[in-house]
Amino acid sequence: MTTRSETQTTLDHLLTEIEHRNPAQPEFHQAAHEVLETLAPVVAARPEYAEPGLIERLVEPERQVIFRVPWQDDQGRVRVNRGFRVEFNSALGPYKGGLRFHPSVNLGVIKFLGFEQIFKNALTGLGIGGGKGGSDFDPHGRSDAEVMRFCQSFMTELYRHIGEHTDVPAGDIGVGGREIGYLFGQYRRITNRWEAGVLTGKGQGWGGSLIRPEATGYGNVLFAAAMLRERGEDLEGQTAVVSGSGNVAIYTIEKLTALGANAVTCSDSSGYVVDEKGIDLDLLKQIKEVERGRVDAYAERRGASARFVPGGRVWDVPADLALPSATQNELDENDAATLIRNGVKAVSEGANMPTTPEAVHLLQQAGVAFGPGKAANAGGVAVSALEMAQNHARTSWTAARVEEELADIMTSIHTTCHETAERYDAPGDYVTGANIAGFERVADAMLAQGVI
Ligand code: NDP
């Protein structure tokens, strides 16, 4: 029998090979390290997982598409962006994962997100594979007409790679209800098909699911609550720092407030706002969802309880809970040290990989409950899968039913991660629990389906 340390040596060699084969993709390397550094116990215990080629296949996307996206701005000037879709793994179902429109998007970023998505989707227990896509297009400051023309051009290539049984994109940074609408319209026009299940996050009058916009943020708060419950605590009366002010952040703040916590911050790339009275969600939604403005406008209009800190670190604000909900690597080692000094009890990731590896290590060493994104933010993709189920049955469920299903799924993910960590001698380590549990489900399906 192979020991854990011999297995880890093999996995370390594989990681070195991944770095050579995928140069200049640091985010993908980081995501691969995060998973492969926790798999030794399960690979050592179950020899079938050590089968040559299994993990090598898992880290290689099934398909990667890169395409030109030409479009005209309002002045008639031709712009050219780059589009991506990485179809990473379909052992459990059609590829599923969002589209990100942000200037930082490149192949390595999409591969990190697609790789994470495989394990996240497996953890939901639903029949969805892993994929991700997007573009280096920046929607900030663009008119509606420009965003529409961009989305139409993007879909004019993407349509040939997706389908309700093949690959089902959704939103992510820079892609919300408006963009999904334009993308769906162009898909329908090109294909002449009403194929509701080809995209999720649709509008509620035309195939969207109730609670899909809320699902990622709500789900993350439920996950944080479950971690606190394990420690004999609940959310009532806890102060929370939340980063971001987009889809995930807004509904994180909404659920925290509903469950009795006080969410005192939000942020965007210009800085953060701290509001001692708790974030006023109506005002934040008006500024972010209607006016598409910046967070300093919130502080200006809110009055004495709020102030805007340009370019600051939101993690400097003392709190019991931290819920990073903006982007990758936004919470580093120094931030983790500050949070620990200020007595943080739990960190739960609404964003994908927002906490650097060094910060995760520090938080876990200090005994802080740490919920990794692939478990804690899986509520969004879970409700996307419920949207697909409703589309397939040509029906729509009530908000109460979707929310109940979301709560059950989040409880089940928490239990699975918790129990798996205990089974592999890592009690309380949700990173190990999530990685191993997600891996087991995907690896079993891959082994059963042969070398493809
Ligand atoms: P949105 O575009 O709605 O909001 C993103 C927010 O994060 C904005 O406030 C944005 O500020 C801020 N932000 C983005 N990039 C940066 C950056 N480089 N530096 C500082 N701030 C930044 O995206 P979502 O809320 O949908 O996504 C947020 C995170 O959650 C992402 O990591 C995403 O992958 C993850 N996620 C989203 C899911 C979903 O259902 N939407 C599901 C699971 C995970 P600004 O406007 O100034 O750029």
mmCIF file of N, CA and C in Angstrom, residues 184-287:
data_model
loop_
_atom_site.group_PDB
_atom_site.id
_atom_site.type_symbol
_atom_site.label_atom_id
_atom_site.label_comp_id
_atom_site.label_asym_id
_atom_site.label_seq_id
_atom_site.Cartn_x
_atom_site.Cartn_y
_atom_site.Cartn_z
ATOM 1 N N PHE A 184 -29.128 35.578 -24.488
ATOM 2 C CA PHE A 184 -30.200 34.619 -24.792
ATOM 3 C C PHE A 184 -30.921 35.025 -26.082
ATOM 4 N N GLY A 185 -31.184 36.338 -26.226
ATOM 5 C CA GLY A 185 -31.865 36.817 -27.434
ATOM 6 C C GLY A 185 -31.099 36.441 -28.691
ATOM 7 N N GLN A 186 -29.788 36.622 -28.651
ATOM 8 C CA GLN A 186 -28.990 36.321 -29.850
ATOM 9 C C GLN A 186 -28.937 34.816 -30.102
ATOM 10 N N TYR A 187 -28.868 34.029 -29.044
ATOM 11 C CA TYR A 187 -28.861 32.561 -29.217
ATOM 12 C C TYR A 187 -30.167 32.111 -29.879
ATOM 13 N N ARG A 188 -31.262 32.662 -29.404
ATOM 14 C CA ARG A 188 -32.586 32.302 -29.933
ATOM 15 C C ARG A 188 -32.676 32.707 -31.408
ATOM 16 N N ARG A 189 -32.142 33.883 -31.724
ATOM 17 C CA ARG A 189 -32.231 34.349 -33.100
ATOM 18 C C ARG A 189 -31.405 33.468 -34.049
ATOM 19 N N ILE A 190 -30.197 33.155 -33.605
ATOM 20 C CA ILE A 190 -29.311 32.375 -34.494
ATOM 21 C C ILE A 190 -29.839 30.955 -34.687
ATOM 22 N N THR A 191 -30.303 30.348 -33.610
ATOM 23 C CA THR A 191 -30.670 28.929 -33.682
ATOM 24 C C THR A 191 -32.131 28.720 -34.038
ATOM 25 N N ASN A 192 -32.952 29.767 -33.918
ATOM 26 C CA ASN A 192 -34.393 29.645 -34.118
ATOM 27 C C ASN A 192 -34.985 28.584 -33.190
ATOM 28 N N ARG A 193 -34.504 28.551 -31.969
ATOM 29 C CA ARG A 193 -35.006 27.584 -30.980
ATOM 30 C C ARG A 193 -35.299 28.313 -29.684
ATOM 31 N N TRP A 194 -36.421 27.989 -29.056
ATOM 32 C CA TRP A 194 -36.676 28.443 -27.686
ATOM 33 C C TRP A 194 -36.095 27.367 -26.774
ATOM 34 N N GLU A 195 -34.830 27.538 -26.451
ATOM 35 C CA GLU A 195 -34.124 26.508 -25.679
ATOM 36 C C GLU A 195 -33.786 27.120 -24.329
ATOM 37 N N ALA A 196 -34.804 27.189 -23.453
ATOM 38 C CA ALA A 196 -34.631 27.929 -22.207
ATOM 39 C C ALA A 196 -33.433 27.446 -21.396
ATOM 40 N N GLY A 197 -33.196 26.129 -21.431
ATOM 41 C CA GLY A 197 -32.158 25.553 -20.573
ATOM 42 C C GLY A 197 -30.739 25.793 -21.049
ATOM 43 N N VAL A 198 -30.536 26.642 -22.064
ATOM 44 C CA VAL A 198 -29.175 26.855 -22.559
ATOM 45 C C VAL A 198 -28.397 27.878 -21.732
ATOM 46 N N LEU A 199 -29.097 28.733 -21.006
ATOM 47 C CA LEU A 199 -28.446 29.728 -20.141
ATOM 48 C C LEU A 199 -29.245 29.795 -18.845
ATOM 49 N N THR A 200 -28.587 30.060 -17.736
ATOM 50 C CA THR A 200 -29.337 30.294 -16.496
ATOM 51 C C THR A 200 -29.061 31.704 -15.990
ATOM 52 N N GLY A 201 -29.955 32.137 -15.052
ATOM 53 C CA GLY A 201 -29.897 33.524 -14.617
ATOM 54 C C GLY A 201 -30.778 34.395 -15.504
ATOM 55 N N LYS A 202 -31.734 33.743 -16.180
ATOM 56 C CA LYS A 202 -32.629 34.474 -17.089
ATOM 57 C C LYS A 202 -33.632 35.311 -16.291
ATOM 58 N N GLY A 203 -34.315 36.217 -16.991
ATOM 59 C CA GLY A 203 -35.327 37.041 -16.348
ATOM 60 C C GLY A 203 -36.523 36.194 -15.925
ATOM 61 N N GLN A 204 -37.235 36.691 -14.895
ATOM 62 C CA GLN A 204 -38.259 35.814 -14.330
ATOM 63 C C GLN A 204 -39.480 35.606 -15.214
ATOM 64 N N GLY A 205 -39.725 36.533 -16.149
ATOM 65 C CA GLY A 205 -40.863 36.336 -17.052
ATOM 66 C C GLY A 205 -40.562 35.399 -18.202
ATOM 67 N N TRP A 206 -39.324 35.008 -18.390
ATOM 68 C CA TRP A 206 -38.988 34.206 -19.585
ATOM 69 C C TRP A 206 -37.978 33.092 -19.251
ATOM 70 N N GLY A 207 -38.348 32.318 -18.229
ATOM 71 C CA GLY A 207 -37.593 31.092 -17.966
ATOM 72 C C GLY A 207 -36.628 31.138 -16.801
ATOM 73 N N GLY A 208 -36.474 32.312 -16.179
ATOM 74 C CA GLY A 208 -35.572 32.390 -15.028
ATOM 75 C C GLY A 208 -36.210 31.812 -13.779
ATOM 76 N N SER A 209 -35.373 31.397 -12.841
ATOM 77 C CA SER A 209 -35.898 30.856 -11.580
ATOM 78 C C SER A 209 -35.960 31.954 -10.525
ATOM 79 N N LEU A 210 -37.022 31.947 -9.758
ATOM 80 C CA LEU A 210 -37.049 32.785 -8.567
ATOM 81 C C LEU A 210 -35.866 32.378 -7.686
ATOM 82 N N ILE A 211 -35.330 33.351 -6.966
ATOM 83 C CA ILE A 211 -34.217 33.132 -6.010
ATOM 84 C C ILE A 211 -32.869 32.865 -6.693
ATOM 85 N N ARG A 212 -32.799 32.790 -8.033
ATOM 86 C CA ARG A 212 -31.466 32.632 -8.640
ATOM 87 C C ARG A 212 -30.570 33.846 -8.368
ATOM 88 N N PRO A 213 -31.090 35.097 -8.509
ATOM 89 C CA PRO A 213 -30.187 36.224 -8.221
ATOM 90 C C PRO A 213 -29.675 36.207 -6.787
ATOM 91 N N GLU A 214 -30.507 35.748 -5.866
ATOM 92 C CA GLU A 214 -30.147 35.775 -4.441
ATOM 93 C C GLU A 214 -29.262 34.586 -4.034
ATOM 94 N N ALA A 215 -29.255 33.522 -4.864
ATOM 95 C CA ALA A 215 -28.826 32.206 -4.378
ATOM 96 C C ALA A 215 -27.381 32.138 -3.867
ATOM 97 N N THR A 216 -26.442 32.783 -4.553
ATOM 98 C CA THR A 216 -25.042 32.640 -4.118
ATOM 99 C C THR A 216 -24.841 33.297 -2.754
ATOM 100 N N GLY A 217 -25.334 34.524 -2.625
ATOM 101 C CA GLY A 217 -25.175 35.244 -1.357
ATOM 102 C C GLY A 217 -25.939 34.568 -0.226
ATOM 103 N N TYR A 218 -27.196 34.212 -0.488
ATOM 104 C CA TYR A 218 -27.990 33.532 0.550
ATOM 105 C C TYR A 218 -27.285 32.237 0.965
ATOM 106 N N GLY A 219 -26.852 31.481 -0.034
ATOM 107 C CA GLY A 219 -26.231 30.182 0.244
ATOM 108 C C GLY A 219 -24.974 30.350 1.094
ATOM 109 N N ASN A 220 -24.184 31.376 0.803
ATOM 110 C CA ASN A 220 -22.948 31.568 1.568
ATOM 111 C C ASN A 220 -23.263 31.895 3.032
ATOM 112 N N VAL A 221 -24.300 32.689 3.239
ATOM 113 C CA VAL A 221 -24.663 33.011 4.635
ATOM 114 C C VAL A 221 -25.155 31.742 5.347
ATOM 115 N N LEU A 222 -25.902 30.905 4.634
ATOM 116 C CA LEU A 222 -26.360 29.649 5.262
ATOM 117 C C LEU A 222 -25.168 28.760 5.604
ATOM 118 N N PHE A 223 -24.161 28.768 4.731
ATOM 119 C CA PHE A 223 -22.966 27.960 5.007
ATOM 120 C C PHE A 223 -22.223 28.502 6.231
ATOM 121 N N ALA A 224 -22.102 29.833 6.288
ATOM 122 C CA ALA A 224 -21.426 30.446 7.450
ATOM 123 C C ALA A 224 -22.192 30.123 8.733
ATOM 124 N N ALA A 225 -23.526 30.164 8.646
ATOM 125 C CA ALA A 225 -24.346 29.860 9.827
ATOM 126 C C ALA A 225 -24.127 28.413 10.277
ATOM 127 N N ALA A 226 -23.999 27.514 9.292
ATOM 128 C CA ALA A 226 -23.784 26.100 9.638
ATOM 129 C C ALA A 226 -22.417 25.920 10.310
ATOM 130 N N MET A 227 -21.408 26.648 9.834
ATOM 131 C CA MET A 227 -20.084 26.544 10.471
ATOM 132 C C MET A 227 -20.148 27.068 11.909
ATOM 133 N N LEU A 228 -20.885 28.161 12.105
ATOM 134 C CA LEU A 228 -21.005 28.720 13.461
ATOM 135 C C LEU A 228 -21.750 27.755 14.382
ATOM 136 N N ARG A 229 -22.801 27.128 13.825
ATOM 137 C CA ARG A 229 -23.592 26.174 14.629
ATOM 138 C C ARG A 229 -22.723 25.044 15.164
ATOM 139 N N GLU A 230 -21.790 24.580 14.332
ATOM 140 C CA GLU A 230 -20.844 23.540 14.763
ATOM 141 C C GLU A 230 -20.094 23.955 16.016
ATOM 142 N N ARG A 231 -19.941 25.275 16.196
ATOM 143 C CA ARG A 231 -19.184 25.813 17.335
ATOM 144 C C ARG A 231 -20.108 26.341 18.415
ATOM 145 N N GLY A 232 -21.392 26.005 18.302
ATOM 146 C CA GLY A 232 -22.343 26.404 19.333
ATOM 147 C C GLY A 232 -22.730 27.868 19.280
ATOM 148 N N GLU A 233 -22.600 28.478 18.088
ATOM 149 C CA GLU A 233 -22.970 29.900 17.954
ATOM 150 C C GLU A 233 -23.963 30.077 16.822
ATOM 151 N N ASP A 234 -24.559 31.271 16.729
ATOM 152 C CA ASP A 234 -25.372 31.560 15.548
ATOM 153 C C ASP A 234 -25.088 32.973 15.052
ATOM 154 N N LEU A 235 -25.833 33.385 14.020
ATOM 155 C CA LEU A 235 -25.531 34.668 13.366
ATOM 156 C C LEU A 235 -26.040 35.888 14.129
ATOM 157 N N GLU A 236 -27.050 35.652 14.944
ATOM 158 C CA GLU A 236 -27.708 36.743 15.663
ATOM 159 C C GLU A 236 -26.684 37.646 16.368
ATOM 160 N N GLY A 237 -26.733 38.931 16.057
ATOM 161 C CA GLY A 237 -25.885 39.900 16.765
ATOM 162 C C GLY A 237 -24.441 39.954 16.306
ATOM 163 N N GLN A 238 -24.042 39.126 15.333
ATOM 164 C CA GLN A 238 -22.638 39.148 14.885
ATOM 165 C C GLN A 238 -22.432 40.297 13.897
ATOM 166 N N THR A 239 -21.271 40.909 13.959
ATOM 167 C CA THR A 239 -20.921 41.947 12.991
ATOM 168 C C THR A 239 -20.172 41.296 11.827
ATOM 169 N N ALA A 240 -20.526 41.721 10.600
ATOM 170 C CA ALA A 240 -19.902 41.084 9.434
ATOM 171 C C ALA A 240 -19.301 42.116 8.496
ATOM 172 N N VAL A 241 -18.096 41.800 7.967
ATOM 173 C CA VAL A 241 -17.536 42.602 6.875
ATOM 174 C C VAL A 241 -17.729 41.828 5.577
ATOM 175 N N VAL A 242 -18.244 42.534 4.590
ATOM 176 C CA VAL A 242 -18.498 41.950 3.270
ATOM 177 C C VAL A 242 -17.751 42.814 2.259
ATOM 178 N N SER A 243 -17.033 42.170 1.326
ATOM 179 C CA SER A 243 -16.406 42.946 0.243
ATOM 180 C C SER A 243 -17.240 42.790 -1.016
ATOM 181 N N GLY A 244 -17.031 43.725 -1.970
ATOM 182 C CA GLY A 244 -17.815 43.714 -3.202
ATOM 183 C C GLY A 244 -19.130 44.433 -3.001
ATOM 184 N N SER A 245 -19.773 44.740 -4.117
ATOM 185 C CA SER A 245 -21.099 45.358 -4.055
ATOM 186 C C SER A 245 -21.896 44.938 -5.275
ATOM 187 N N GLY A 246 -21.582 43.741 -5.771
ATOM 188 C CA GLY A 246 -22.294 43.203 -6.920
ATOM 189 C C GLY A 246 -23.330 42.190 -6.478
ATOM 190 N N ASN A 247 -23.631 41.278 -7.377
ATOM 191 C CA ASN A 247 -24.687 40.294 -7.111
ATOM 192 C C ASN A 247 -24.454 39.528 -5.808
ATOM 193 N N VAL A 248 -23.275 38.964 -5.650
ATOM 194 C CA VAL A 248 -23.027 38.100 -4.484
ATOM 195 C C VAL A 248 -23.060 38.927 -3.195
ATOM 196 N N ALA A 249 -22.369 40.075 -3.205
ATOM 197 C CA ALA A 249 -22.284 40.905 -1.991
ATOM 198 C C ALA A 249 -23.672 41.387 -1.553
ATOM 199 N N ILE A 250 -24.463 41.852 -2.495
ATOM 200 C CA ILE A 250 -25.770 42.425 -2.141
ATOM 201 C C ILE A 250 -26.659 41.395 -1.441
ATOM 202 N N TYR A 251 -26.702 40.185 -1.996
ATOM 203 C CA TYR A 251 -27.608 39.201 -1.384
ATOM 204 C C TYR A 251 -26.987 38.512 -0.166
ATOM 205 N N THR A 252 -25.685 38.640 -0.025
ATOM 206 C CA THR A 252 -25.043 38.211 1.228
ATOM 207 C C THR A 252 -25.487 39.157 2.339
ATOM 208 N N ILE A 253 -25.412 40.445 2.052
ATOM 209 C CA ILE A 253 -25.812 41.446 3.049
ATOM 210 C C ILE A 253 -27.295 41.281 3.387
ATOM 211 N N GLU A 254 -28.106 41.011 2.353
ATOM 212 C CA GLU A 254 -29.552 40.860 2.590
ATOM 213 C C GLU A 254 -29.839 39.700 3.553
ATOM 214 N N LYS A 255 -29.187 38.566 3.323
ATOM 215 C CA LYS A 255 -29.463 37.391 4.179
ATOM 216 C C LYS A 255 -28.873 37.573 5.578
ATOM 217 N N LEU A 256 -27.686 38.164 5.652
ATOM 218 C CA LEU A 256 -27.088 38.416 6.977
ATOM 219 C C LEU A 256 -28.043 39.253 7.816
ATOM 220 N N THR A 257 -28.569 40.308 7.181
ATOM 221 C CA THR A 257 -29.466 41.216 7.899
ATOM 222 C C THR A 257 -30.733 40.478 8.324
ATOM 223 N N ALA A 258 -31.268 39.665 7.417
ATOM 224 C CA ALA A 258 -32.503 38.930 7.731
ATOM 225 C C ALA A 258 -32.299 37.977 8.901
ATOM 226 N N LEU A 259 -31.074 37.464 9.062
ATOM 227 C CA LEU A 259 -30.824 36.494 10.134
ATOM 228 C C LEU A 259 -30.233 37.148 11.389
ATOM 229 N N GLY A 260 -30.299 38.489 11.430
ATOM 230 C CA GLY A 260 -29.959 39.167 12.685
ATOM 231 C C GLY A 260 -28.527 39.613 12.835
ATOM 232 N N ALA A 261 -27.727 39.463 11.772
ATOM 233 C CA ALA A 261 -26.342 39.949 11.849
ATOM 234 C C ALA A 261 -26.302 41.394 11.352
ATOM 235 N N ASN A 262 -25.186 42.074 11.617
ATOM 236 C CA ASN A 262 -25.050 43.463 11.189
ATOM 237 C C ASN A 262 -23.920 43.553 10.156
ATOM 238 N N ALA A 263 -24.299 43.671 8.878
ATOM 239 C CA ALA A 263 -23.298 43.771 7.804
ATOM 240 C C ALA A 263 -22.915 45.237 7.663
ATOM 241 N N VAL A 264 -21.663 45.568 7.959
ATOM 242 C CA VAL A 264 -21.283 46.985 8.070
ATOM 243 C C VAL A 264 -20.449 47.517 6.906
ATOM 244 N N THR A 265 -20.099 46.661 5.938
ATOM 245 C CA THR A 265 -19.265 47.163 4.830
ATOM 246 C C THR A 265 -19.734 46.654 3.473
ATOM 247 N N CYS A 266 -19.287 47.344 2.445
ATOM 248 C CA CYS A 266 -19.322 46.846 1.066
ATOM 249 C C CYS A 266 -18.190 47.582 0.350
ATOM 250 N N SER A 267 -17.842 47.133 -0.863
ATOM 251 C CA SER A 267 -16.707 47.761 -1.550
ATOM 252 C C SER A 267 -16.843 47.606 -3.056
ATOM 253 N N ASP A 268 -16.016 48.336 -3.785
ATOM 254 C CA ASP A 268 -15.789 48.026 -5.202
ATOM 255 C C ASP A 268 -14.334 48.360 -5.496
ATOM 256 N N SER A 269 -13.965 48.418 -6.747
ATOM 257 C CA SER A 269 -12.533 48.581 -7.018
ATOM 258 C C SER A 269 -12.027 49.987 -6.668
ATOM 259 N N SER A 270 -12.933 50.893 -6.283
ATOM 260 C CA SER A 270 -12.486 52.241 -5.906
ATOM 261 C C SER A 270 -12.190 52.378 -4.404
ATOM 262 N N GLY A 271 -12.704 51.473 -3.580
ATOM 263 C CA GLY A 271 -12.500 51.559 -2.135
ATOM 264 C C GLY A 271 -13.651 50.882 -1.391
ATOM 265 N N TYR A 272 -13.759 51.170 -0.086
ATOM 266 C CA TYR A 272 -14.854 50.533 0.655
ATOM 267 C C TYR A 272 -15.643 51.550 1.466
ATOM 268 N N VAL A 273 -16.844 51.112 1.851
ATOM 269 C CA VAL A 273 -17.726 51.916 2.686
ATOM 270 C C VAL A 273 -17.910 51.186 4.004
ATOM 271 N N VAL A 274 -17.820 51.919 5.119
ATOM 272 C CA VAL A 274 -18.200 51.318 6.390
ATOM 273 C C VAL A 274 -19.373 52.121 6.946
ATOM 274 N N ASP A 275 -20.392 51.376 7.362
ATOM 275 C CA ASP A 275 -21.635 51.996 7.826
ATOM 276 C C ASP A 275 -21.996 51.354 9.173
ATOM 277 N N GLU A 276 -21.778 52.105 10.248
ATOM 278 C CA GLU A 276 -21.972 51.533 11.590
ATOM 279 C C GLU A 276 -23.392 51.038 11.828
ATOM 280 N N LYS A 277 -24.359 51.678 11.181
ATOM 281 C CA LYS A 277 -25.752 51.261 11.377
ATOM 282 C C LYS A 277 -26.106 50.007 10.592
ATOM 283 N N GLY A 278 -25.202 49.550 9.774
ATOM 284 C CA GLY A 278 -25.507 48.425 8.888
ATOM 285 C C GLY A 278 -25.846 48.967 7.514
ATOM 286 N N ILE A 279 -25.437 48.227 6.474
ATOM 287 C CA ILE A 279 -25.647 48.700 5.094
ATOM 288 C C ILE A 279 -27.141 48.797 4.785
ATOM 289 N N ASP A 280 -27.531 49.960 4.243
ATOM 290 C CA ASP A 280 -28.916 50.181 3.807
ATOM 291 C C ASP A 280 -29.038 49.598 2.393
ATOM 292 N N LEU A 281 -29.710 48.453 2.315
ATOM 293 C CA LEU A 281 -29.713 47.718 1.051
ATOM 294 C C LEU A 281 -30.491 48.413 -0.054
ATOM 295 N N ASP A 282 -31.573 49.113 0.307
ATOM 296 C CA ASP A 282 -32.332 49.801 -0.741
ATOM 297 C C ASP A 282 -31.443 50.818 -1.432
ATOM 298 N N LEU A 283 -30.671 51.545 -0.623
ATOM 299 C CA LEU A 283 -29.784 52.553 -1.192
ATOM 300 C C LEU A 283 -28.679 51.898 -2.031
ATOM 301 N N LEU A 284 -28.092 50.829 -1.498
ATOM 302 C CA LEU A 284 -27.014 50.157 -2.242
ATOM 303 C C LEU A 284 -27.534 49.591 -3.570
ATOM 304 N N LYS A 285 -28.716 48.966 -3.530
ATOM 305 C CA LYS A 285 -29.277 48.398 -4.770
ATOM 306 C C LYS A 285 -29.570 49.504 -5.782
ATOM 307 N N GLN A 286 -30.085 50.635 -5.302
ATOM 308 C CA GLN A 286 -30.378 51.751 -6.202
ATOM 309 C C GLN A 286 -29.089 52.211 -6.906
ATOM 310 N N ILE A 287 -28.018 52.360 -6.113
ATOM 311 C CA ILE A 287 -26.770 52.862 -6.697
ATOM 312 C C ILE A 287 -26.125 51.831 -7.627
#
